[in-house]
mmCIF file of C-alpha atoms and ligand atoms in Angstrom:
data_model
loop_
_atom_site.group_PDB
_atom_site.id
_atom_site.type_symbol
_atom_site.label_atom_id
_atom_site.label_comp_id
_atom_site.label_asym_id
_atom_site.label_seq_id
_atom_site.Cartn_x
_atom_site.Cartn_y
_atom_site.Cartn_z
ATOM 1 C CA MET A 946 -156.006 12.504 24.338
ATOM 2 C CA MET A 947 -157.284 15.789 23.645
ATOM 3 C CA LEU A 948 -161.084 15.122 23.290
ATOM 4 C CA THR A 949 -162.735 17.189 20.106
ATOM 5 C CA LEU A 950 -166.469 17.563 19.444
ATOM 6 C CA ASP A 951 -165.752 14.729 17.180
ATOM 7 C CA SER A 952 -164.780 12.387 20.169
ATOM 8 C CA ILE A 953 -168.031 13.221 21.762
ATOM 9 C CA ARG A 954 -170.303 12.653 18.755
ATOM 10 C CA LYS A 955 -168.453 9.520 18.422
ATOM 11 C CA MET A 956 -169.256 8.725 22.045
ATOM 12 C CA LYS A 957 -172.925 9.550 21.344
ATOM 13 C CA GLN A 958 -172.801 7.278 18.320
ATOM 14 C CA GLU A 959 -171.194 4.647 20.121
ATOM 15 C CA GLY A 960 -173.228 4.066 23.111
ATOM 16 C CA LEU A 961 -171.158 5.366 25.703
ATOM 17 C CA PRO A 962 -172.268 8.190 28.173
ATOM 18 C CA ILE A 963 -170.215 11.359 27.923
ATOM 19 C CA ALA A 964 -169.477 12.174 31.668
ATOM 20 C CA ALA A 965 -169.461 15.918 32.333
ATOM 21 C CA LEU A 966 -168.862 18.298 35.499
ATOM 22 C CA THR A 967 -168.695 21.964 35.799
ATOM 23 C CA CYS A 968 -164.973 23.753 36.552
ATOM 24 C CA TYR A 969 -164.015 27.088 37.668
ATOM 25 C CA ASP A 970 -160.615 27.227 38.629
ATOM 26 C CA SER A 971 -157.391 25.139 37.222
ATOM 27 C CA SER A 972 -156.905 23.016 40.478
ATOM 28 C CA PHE A 973 -160.238 20.905 39.791
ATOM 29 C CA ALA A 974 -159.301 21.210 35.820
ATOM 30 C CA VAL A 975 -156.669 18.977 36.442
ATOM 31 C CA LEU A 976 -158.142 16.377 38.951
ATOM 32 C CA LEU A 977 -161.161 16.114 37.085
ATOM 33 C CA GLU A 978 -159.167 15.600 33.908
ATOM 34 C CA ALA A 979 -157.411 13.188 35.897
ATOM 35 C CA CYS A 980 -160.171 10.548 36.513
ATOM 36 C CA GLY A 981 -161.647 11.064 32.938
ATOM 37 C CA VAL A 982 -164.053 13.769 32.738
ATOM 38 C CA ASP A 983 -165.162 14.290 29.277
ATOM 39 C CA ILE A 984 -166.696 17.784 29.321
ATOM 40 C CA LEU A 985 -165.212 20.399 31.748
ATOM 41 C CA LEU A 986 -168.604 22.857 31.469
ATOM 42 C CA VAL A 987 -167.383 26.872 33.006
ATOM 43 C CA GLY A 988 -170.816 27.110 33.982
ATOM 44 C CA ASP A 989 -173.008 30.227 35.167
ATOM 45 C CA SER A 990 -173.611 28.581 38.164
ATOM 46 C CA LEU A 991 -170.243 29.968 39.708
ATOM 47 C CA GLY A 992 -172.860 32.802 40.073
ATOM 48 C CA MET A 993 -174.413 30.771 42.619
ATOM 49 C CA VAL A 994 -171.595 28.207 44.513
ATOM 50 C CA ILE A 995 -168.898 30.661 43.857
ATOM 51 C CA GLN A 996 -170.170 33.907 44.654
ATOM 52 C CA GLY A 997 -172.768 33.401 46.751
ATOM 53 C CA ARG A 998 -175.808 35.392 44.859
ATOM 54 C CA GLN A 999 -179.219 34.228 44.430
ATOM 55 C CA SER A 1000 -178.883 33.281 40.506
ATOM 56 C CA THR A 1001 -177.040 32.975 37.941
ATOM 57 C CA LEU A 1002 -178.459 36.138 36.156
ATOM 58 C CA PRO A 1003 -175.497 38.579 37.582
ATOM 59 C CA VAL A 1004 -172.607 36.600 35.854
ATOM 60 C CA SER A 1005 -170.320 38.777 33.582
ATOM 61 C CA MET A 1006 -169.197 38.861 30.251
ATOM 62 C CA GLU A 1007 -165.674 39.791 32.359
ATOM 63 C CA GLU A 1008 -166.799 36.692 35.337
ATOM 64 C CA MET A 1009 -167.193 34.512 32.868
ATOM 65 C CA VAL A 1010 -163.768 34.997 30.824
ATOM 66 C CA TYR A 1011 -161.383 34.995 34.159
ATOM 67 C CA HIS A 1012 -162.791 31.347 35.162
ATOM 68 C CA THR A 1013 -162.333 29.729 31.280
ATOM 69 C CA LYS A 1014 -158.749 31.082 31.600
ATOM 70 C CA CYS A 1015 -158.597 29.680 34.458
ATOM 71 C CA VAL A 1016 -159.669 26.293 33.410
ATOM 72 C CA ALA A 1017 -158.201 26.237 29.449
ATOM 73 C CA GLN A 1018 -154.496 27.163 32.151
ATOM 74 C CA SER A 1019 -154.684 23.920 32.817
ATOM 75 C CA SER A 1020 -156.906 21.261 30.971
ATOM 76 C CA LYS A 1021 -155.476 18.879 28.779
ATOM 77 C CA SER A 1022 -157.587 16.739 27.719
ATOM 78 C CA ALA A 1023 -161.527 18.012 28.223
ATOM 79 C CA LEU A 1024 -163.945 19.496 26.049
ATOM 80 C CA ILE A 1025 -163.562 23.078 27.384
ATOM 81 C CA MET A 1026 -166.937 24.752 27.383
ATOM 82 C CA ALA A 1027 -168.469 27.395 28.422
ATOM 83 C CA ASP A 1028 -171.549 29.559 28.998
ATOM 84 C CA MET A 1029 -172.474 32.992 27.808
ATOM 85 C CA PRO A 1030 -173.979 34.682 30.692
ATOM 86 C CA PHE A 1031 -177.436 36.586 30.344
ATOM 87 C CA GLY A 1032 -177.633 39.313 29.038
ATOM 88 C CA SER A 1033 -174.347 38.413 26.461
ATOM 89 C CA TYR A 1034 -176.258 37.260 23.554
ATOM 90 C CA GLN A 1035 -179.945 37.111 23.896
ATOM 91 C CA GLU A 1036 -179.991 40.929 22.111
ATOM 92 C CA ASN A 1037 -178.623 40.057 18.901
ATOM 93 C CA ALA A 1038 -176.065 37.059 16.711
ATOM 94 C CA GLU A 1039 -173.928 39.825 16.246
ATOM 95 C CA LYS A 1040 -173.547 40.766 19.936
ATOM 96 C CA ALA A 1041 -173.482 36.976 20.856
ATOM 97 C CA PHE A 1042 -170.802 35.817 18.140
ATOM 98 C CA ALA A 1043 -168.429 38.780 19.473
ATOM 99 C CA ASN A 1044 -169.331 37.361 23.318
ATOM 100 C CA GLY A 1045 -168.622 34.275 22.054
ATOM 101 C CA ALA A 1046 -165.515 35.046 20.300
ATOM 102 C CA ARG A 1047 -164.120 35.876 23.589
ATOM 103 C CA LEU A 1048 -164.939 33.209 25.710
ATOM 104 C CA LEU A 1049 -163.296 31.030 22.361
ATOM 105 C CA SER A 1050 -160.157 33.280 23.371
ATOM 106 C CA SER A 1051 -159.974 32.825 26.490
ATOM 107 C CA GLY A 1052 -159.563 28.640 26.212
ATOM 108 C CA ALA A 1053 -162.986 27.281 25.596
ATOM 109 C CA HIS A 1054 -163.667 25.307 22.430
ATOM 110 C CA MET A 1055 -167.872 25.623 22.440
ATOM 111 C CA VAL A 1056 -170.280 28.178 24.252
ATOM 112 C CA LYS A 1057 -173.484 26.845 26.204
ATOM 113 C CA LEU A 1058 -176.080 29.304 25.839
ATOM 114 C CA GLU A 1059 -179.770 29.141 26.784
ATOM 115 C CA GLY A 1060 -183.237 28.958 24.921
ATOM 116 C CA ALA A 1061 -184.508 27.887 21.210
ATOM 117 C CA LEU A 1062 -183.043 30.753 19.502
ATOM 118 C CA TYR A 1063 -182.077 29.486 15.938
ATOM 119 C CA ASP A 1064 -181.175 32.737 14.422
ATOM 120 C CA THR A 1065 -178.246 32.988 16.948
ATOM 121 C CA VAL A 1066 -177.471 29.135 17.017
ATOM 122 C CA ARG A 1067 -176.764 29.369 12.998
ATOM 123 C CA PHE A 1068 -175.149 32.901 13.528
ATOM 124 C CA LEU A 1069 -172.798 31.295 15.482
ATOM 125 C CA SER A 1070 -171.929 27.541 14.006
ATOM 126 C CA GLU A 1071 -171.628 29.098 10.856
ATOM 127 C CA ARG A 1072 -168.934 31.660 11.855
ATOM 128 C CA GLY A 1073 -166.784 28.644 13.658
ATOM 129 C CA ILE A 1074 -168.168 29.090 16.956
ATOM 130 C CA PRO A 1075 -169.959 25.337 18.365
ATOM 131 C CA VAL A 1076 -173.204 26.003 20.284
ATOM 132 C CA CYS A 1077 -174.652 23.815 22.502
ATOM 133 C CA ALA A 1078 -178.394 24.797 23.277
ATOM 134 C CA HIS A 1079 -179.244 24.457 27.060
ATOM 135 C CA ILE A 1080 -183.333 23.414 27.000
ATOM 136 C CA GLY A 1081 -186.071 22.682 29.109
ATOM 137 C CA LEU A 1082 -185.443 24.594 33.200
ATOM 138 C CA MET A 1083 -182.979 27.547 31.818
ATOM 139 C CA PRO A 1084 -182.000 29.132 35.274
ATOM 140 C CA GLN A 1085 -182.002 32.840 33.412
ATOM 141 C CA SER A 1086 -185.116 32.560 32.553
ATOM 142 C CA VAL A 1087 -185.988 31.521 36.148
ATOM 143 C CA ASN A 1088 -188.161 35.182 36.435
ATOM 144 C CA ILE A 1089 -190.285 34.425 33.465
ATOM 145 C CA PHE A 1090 -190.575 30.579 35.021
ATOM 146 C CA GLY A 1091 -190.963 31.687 38.233
ATOM 147 C CA GLY A 1092 -188.949 29.396 40.098
ATOM 148 C CA TYR A 1093 -186.988 26.183 39.034
ATOM 149 C CA ARG A 1094 -189.833 24.130 38.221
ATOM 150 C CA VAL A 1095 -189.850 20.787 36.183
ATOM 151 C CA GLN A 1096 -190.137 21.498 32.280
ATOM 152 C CA GLY A 1097 -192.174 19.367 30.043
ATOM 153 C CA ARG A 1098 -194.333 17.670 32.363
ATOM 154 C CA ASN A 1099 -197.219 18.283 29.785
ATOM 155 C CA GLU A 1100 -198.172 17.148 26.432
ATOM 156 C CA ALA A 1101 -198.069 20.531 24.700
ATOM 157 C CA ASP A 1102 -195.105 20.962 26.400
ATOM 158 C CA SER A 1103 -193.050 18.184 25.701
ATOM 159 C CA ARG A 1104 -194.047 18.661 21.698
ATOM 160 C CA ARG A 1105 -192.777 22.481 22.134
ATOM 161 C CA LEU A 1106 -189.598 20.724 23.566
ATOM 162 C CA LEU A 1107 -189.234 18.083 21.102
ATOM 163 C CA GLY A 1108 -190.218 20.620 17.858
ATOM 164 C CA GLU A 1109 -186.903 22.802 19.982
ATOM 165 C CA ALA A 1110 -184.538 19.930 19.766
ATOM 166 C CA SER A 1111 -184.967 19.174 16.508
ATOM 167 C CA ALA A 1112 -185.183 22.546 14.860
ATOM 168 C CA LEU A 1113 -181.978 23.528 16.953
ATOM 169 C CA GLU A 1114 -180.204 20.372 15.799
ATOM 170 C CA GLN A 1115 -180.776 22.330 12.049
ATOM 171 C CA ALA A 1116 -179.668 25.747 12.893
ATOM 172 C CA GLY A 1117 -176.513 23.840 13.588
ATOM 173 C CA ALA A 1118 -176.777 23.556 17.525
ATOM 174 C CA SER A 1119 -173.730 20.810 18.502
ATOM 175 C CA MET A 1120 -174.907 19.564 21.151
ATOM 176 C CA LEU A 1121 -177.707 19.455 23.647
ATOM 177 C CA LEU A 1122 -178.020 19.957 27.042
ATOM 178 C CA LEU A 1123 -181.485 18.857 28.404
ATOM 179 C CA GLU A 1124 -182.205 20.722 32.162
ATOM 180 C CA ALA A 1125 -185.017 19.376 34.741
ATOM 181 C CA ILE A 1126 -187.093 17.596 32.062
ATOM 182 C CA PRO A 1127 -189.173 13.863 32.759
ATOM 183 C CA GLY A 1128 -186.466 11.136 31.853
ATOM 184 C CA GLU A 1129 -189.277 9.793 28.775
ATOM 185 C CA LEU A 1130 -189.207 12.838 27.231
ATOM 186 C CA ALA A 1131 -185.363 13.210 26.808
ATOM 187 C CA CYS A 1132 -185.383 10.144 25.895
ATOM 188 C CA GLU A 1133 -187.907 10.410 22.948
ATOM 189 C CA ILE A 1134 -185.317 13.933 22.134
ATOM 190 C CA THR A 1135 -181.886 11.661 23.060
ATOM 191 C CA GLU A 1136 -182.961 9.504 19.988
ATOM 192 C CA SER A 1137 -184.985 12.427 17.892
ATOM 193 C CA VAL A 1138 -181.725 13.627 17.238
ATOM 194 C CA SER A 1139 -178.277 13.036 16.103
ATOM 195 C CA ILE A 1140 -176.260 15.577 18.555
ATOM 196 C CA PRO A 1141 -175.718 14.637 21.577
ATOM 197 C CA THR A 1142 -177.588 15.415 24.393
ATOM 198 C CA ILE A 1143 -176.444 15.825 28.164
ATOM 199 C CA GLY A 1144 -178.927 15.371 30.670
ATOM 200 C CA ILE A 1145 -178.720 17.498 34.431
ATOM 201 C CA GLY A 1146 -182.262 15.976 36.286
ATOM 202 C CA ALA A 1147 -183.147 14.257 32.299
ATOM 203 C CA GLY A 1148 -182.883 10.787 33.055
ATOM 204 C CA LYS A 1149 -179.933 8.286 31.924
ATOM 205 C CA ALA A 1150 -181.094 7.822 28.812
ATOM 206 C CA CYS A 1151 -179.022 11.207 27.915
ATOM 207 C CA SER A 1152 -176.092 10.734 25.737
ATOM 208 C CA GLY A 1153 -174.386 11.928 28.620
ATOM 209 C CA GLN A 1154 -174.747 13.771 32.156
ATOM 210 C CA VAL A 1155 -173.734 16.567 33.992
ATOM 211 C CA LEU A 1156 -173.460 18.030 37.926
ATOM 212 C CA VAL A 1157 -172.329 21.351 39.153
ATOM 213 C CA LEU A 1158 -169.309 20.374 41.001
ATOM 214 C CA TYR A 1159 -170.537 21.753 44.430
ATOM 215 C CA ASP A 1160 -173.395 19.880 44.186
ATOM 216 C CA MET A 1161 -171.801 16.388 43.629
ATOM 217 C CA LEU A 1162 -169.524 16.995 46.271
ATOM 218 C CA GLY A 1163 -172.204 18.144 48.596
ATOM 219 C CA ILE A 1164 -170.857 21.406 49.606
ATOM 220 C CA TYR A 1165 -173.530 23.932 48.598
ATOM 221 C CA PRO A 1166 -174.941 24.829 50.955
ATOM 222 C CA GLY A 1167 -178.371 25.201 49.538
ATOM 223 C CA LYS A 1168 -181.181 22.803 49.083
ATOM 224 C CA GLN A 1169 -180.330 20.227 47.457
ATOM 225 C CA ALA A 1170 -181.768 19.531 44.316
ATOM 226 C CA LYS A 1171 -184.044 15.387 43.500
ATOM 227 C CA PHE A 1172 -181.116 15.133 40.671
ATOM 228 C CA VAL A 1173 -178.072 15.962 42.647
ATOM 229 C CA LYS A 1174 -176.402 12.968 44.145
ATOM 230 C CA ASN A 1175 -173.418 13.490 46.864
ATOM 231 C CA TYR A 1176 -170.564 11.119 45.329
ATOM 232 C CA MET A 1177 -168.485 12.895 48.586
ATOM 233 C CA LYS A 1178 -170.968 10.362 51.271
ATOM 234 C CA GLY A 1179 -168.532 6.767 51.584
ATOM 235 C CA ALA A 1180 -165.913 8.977 50.143
ATOM 236 C CA GLY A 1181 -162.259 8.677 51.305
ATOM 237 C CA SER A 1182 -161.458 12.001 48.596
ATOM 238 C CA ILE A 1183 -162.769 14.262 46.141
ATOM 239 C CA GLU A 1184 -160.692 12.334 43.842
ATOM 240 C CA ASP A 1185 -162.645 9.444 44.640
ATOM 241 C CA ALA A 1186 -165.514 11.496 44.735
ATOM 242 C CA VAL A 1187 -165.321 12.002 41.081
ATOM 243 C CA ARG A 1188 -163.909 8.385 39.704
ATOM 244 C CA ARG A 1189 -167.185 7.306 41.438
ATOM 245 C CA TYR A 1190 -169.576 9.597 39.161
ATOM 246 C CA VAL A 1191 -167.110 9.149 35.911
ATOM 247 C CA ASP A 1192 -168.013 4.940 36.823
ATOM 248 C CA GLU A 1193 -171.267 5.818 37.272
ATOM 249 C CA VAL A 1194 -172.651 7.436 34.666
ATOM 250 C CA ARG A 1195 -170.429 5.089 32.217
ATOM 251 C CA ARG A 1196 -172.437 2.394 33.157
ATOM 252 C CA GLY A 1197 -175.826 3.864 33.107
ATOM 253 C CA VAL A 1198 -175.526 3.563 37.138
ATOM 254 C CA PHE A 1199 -176.264 7.868 37.478
ATOM 255 C CA PRO A 1200 -179.032 8.646 37.528
ATOM 256 C CA GLY A 1201 -180.718 6.215 39.223
ATOM 257 C CA PRO A 1202 -184.510 6.251 38.990
ATOM 258 C CA GLU A 1203 -184.304 8.467 42.685
ATOM 259 C CA HIS A 1204 -182.917 11.278 40.424
ATOM 260 C CA THR A 1205 -185.098 11.151 38.041
ATOM 261 C CA PHE A 1206 -189.232 13.057 36.697
HETATM 262 O O1 KIV B 942 -173.887 26.771 34.243
HETATM 263 C C1 KIV B 942 -174.477 25.356 35.045
HETATM 264 O O2 KIV B 942 -173.606 25.351 36.064
HETATM 265 C C2 KIV B 942 -174.729 24.692 34.546
HETATM 266 C C3 KIV B 942 -175.755 23.608 34.914
HETATM 267 C C4 KIV B 942 -176.920 23.052 34.349
HETATM 268 C C5 KIV B 942 -175.024 22.258 34.675
HETATM 269 O O3 KIV B 942 -175.763 24.986 33.241
#
């Protein structure tokens, strides 16, 4: 069965946790779907895990289009979300629309962009491009944050994030991605909006979870973040590892307290 934004919304309403993973190529699209992954995120994390760069910042539109096409070529059932790379949407809503449209023509069903860019979210969603708004730790803002740090730790920041989540929903966002924020705050945000929230390092109360594929397979040579679980430990195959991830997300076993801020 082909998953649509509507089916993903229903999963939140029915309390069925959504399992998402990043995916950058055709072979993994087939494998992840066979294991029951609901959302394939063509993430700009490909800059780090595929290209060996230090951050996601150098990833280009051409590279995102290429990887989105690779994933879409063999995907049959999952919802494909593609990241808008740094510089492709921040300048103005018209440019964001042109680039978002390229990702949709390449096979994505929705785009993800970082930040509380209400006007851009509204512009895209009113013109047929569903948007997932990524808030909390935003890797494209690493130079502003001064590192990959947990966000929303103090009262003012957590109030701001709660306000952003609700304003993004009002602006037309179809989904929120919450990265590296305390589990309690992610729970409050998830309860305060009707759209699904997908967490990475945001605790188990989100409507769904996502991990970078190469992190959960334990093949990324960088330092492992607290919120990552290596599912290859004790697994007989990649398929076995991914099936365990999906099962643990569905049962609310992952993320555990040890993966939560
Ligand atoms: O690009 C990516 O992998 C992401 C993660 C935070 C899931 O956006």
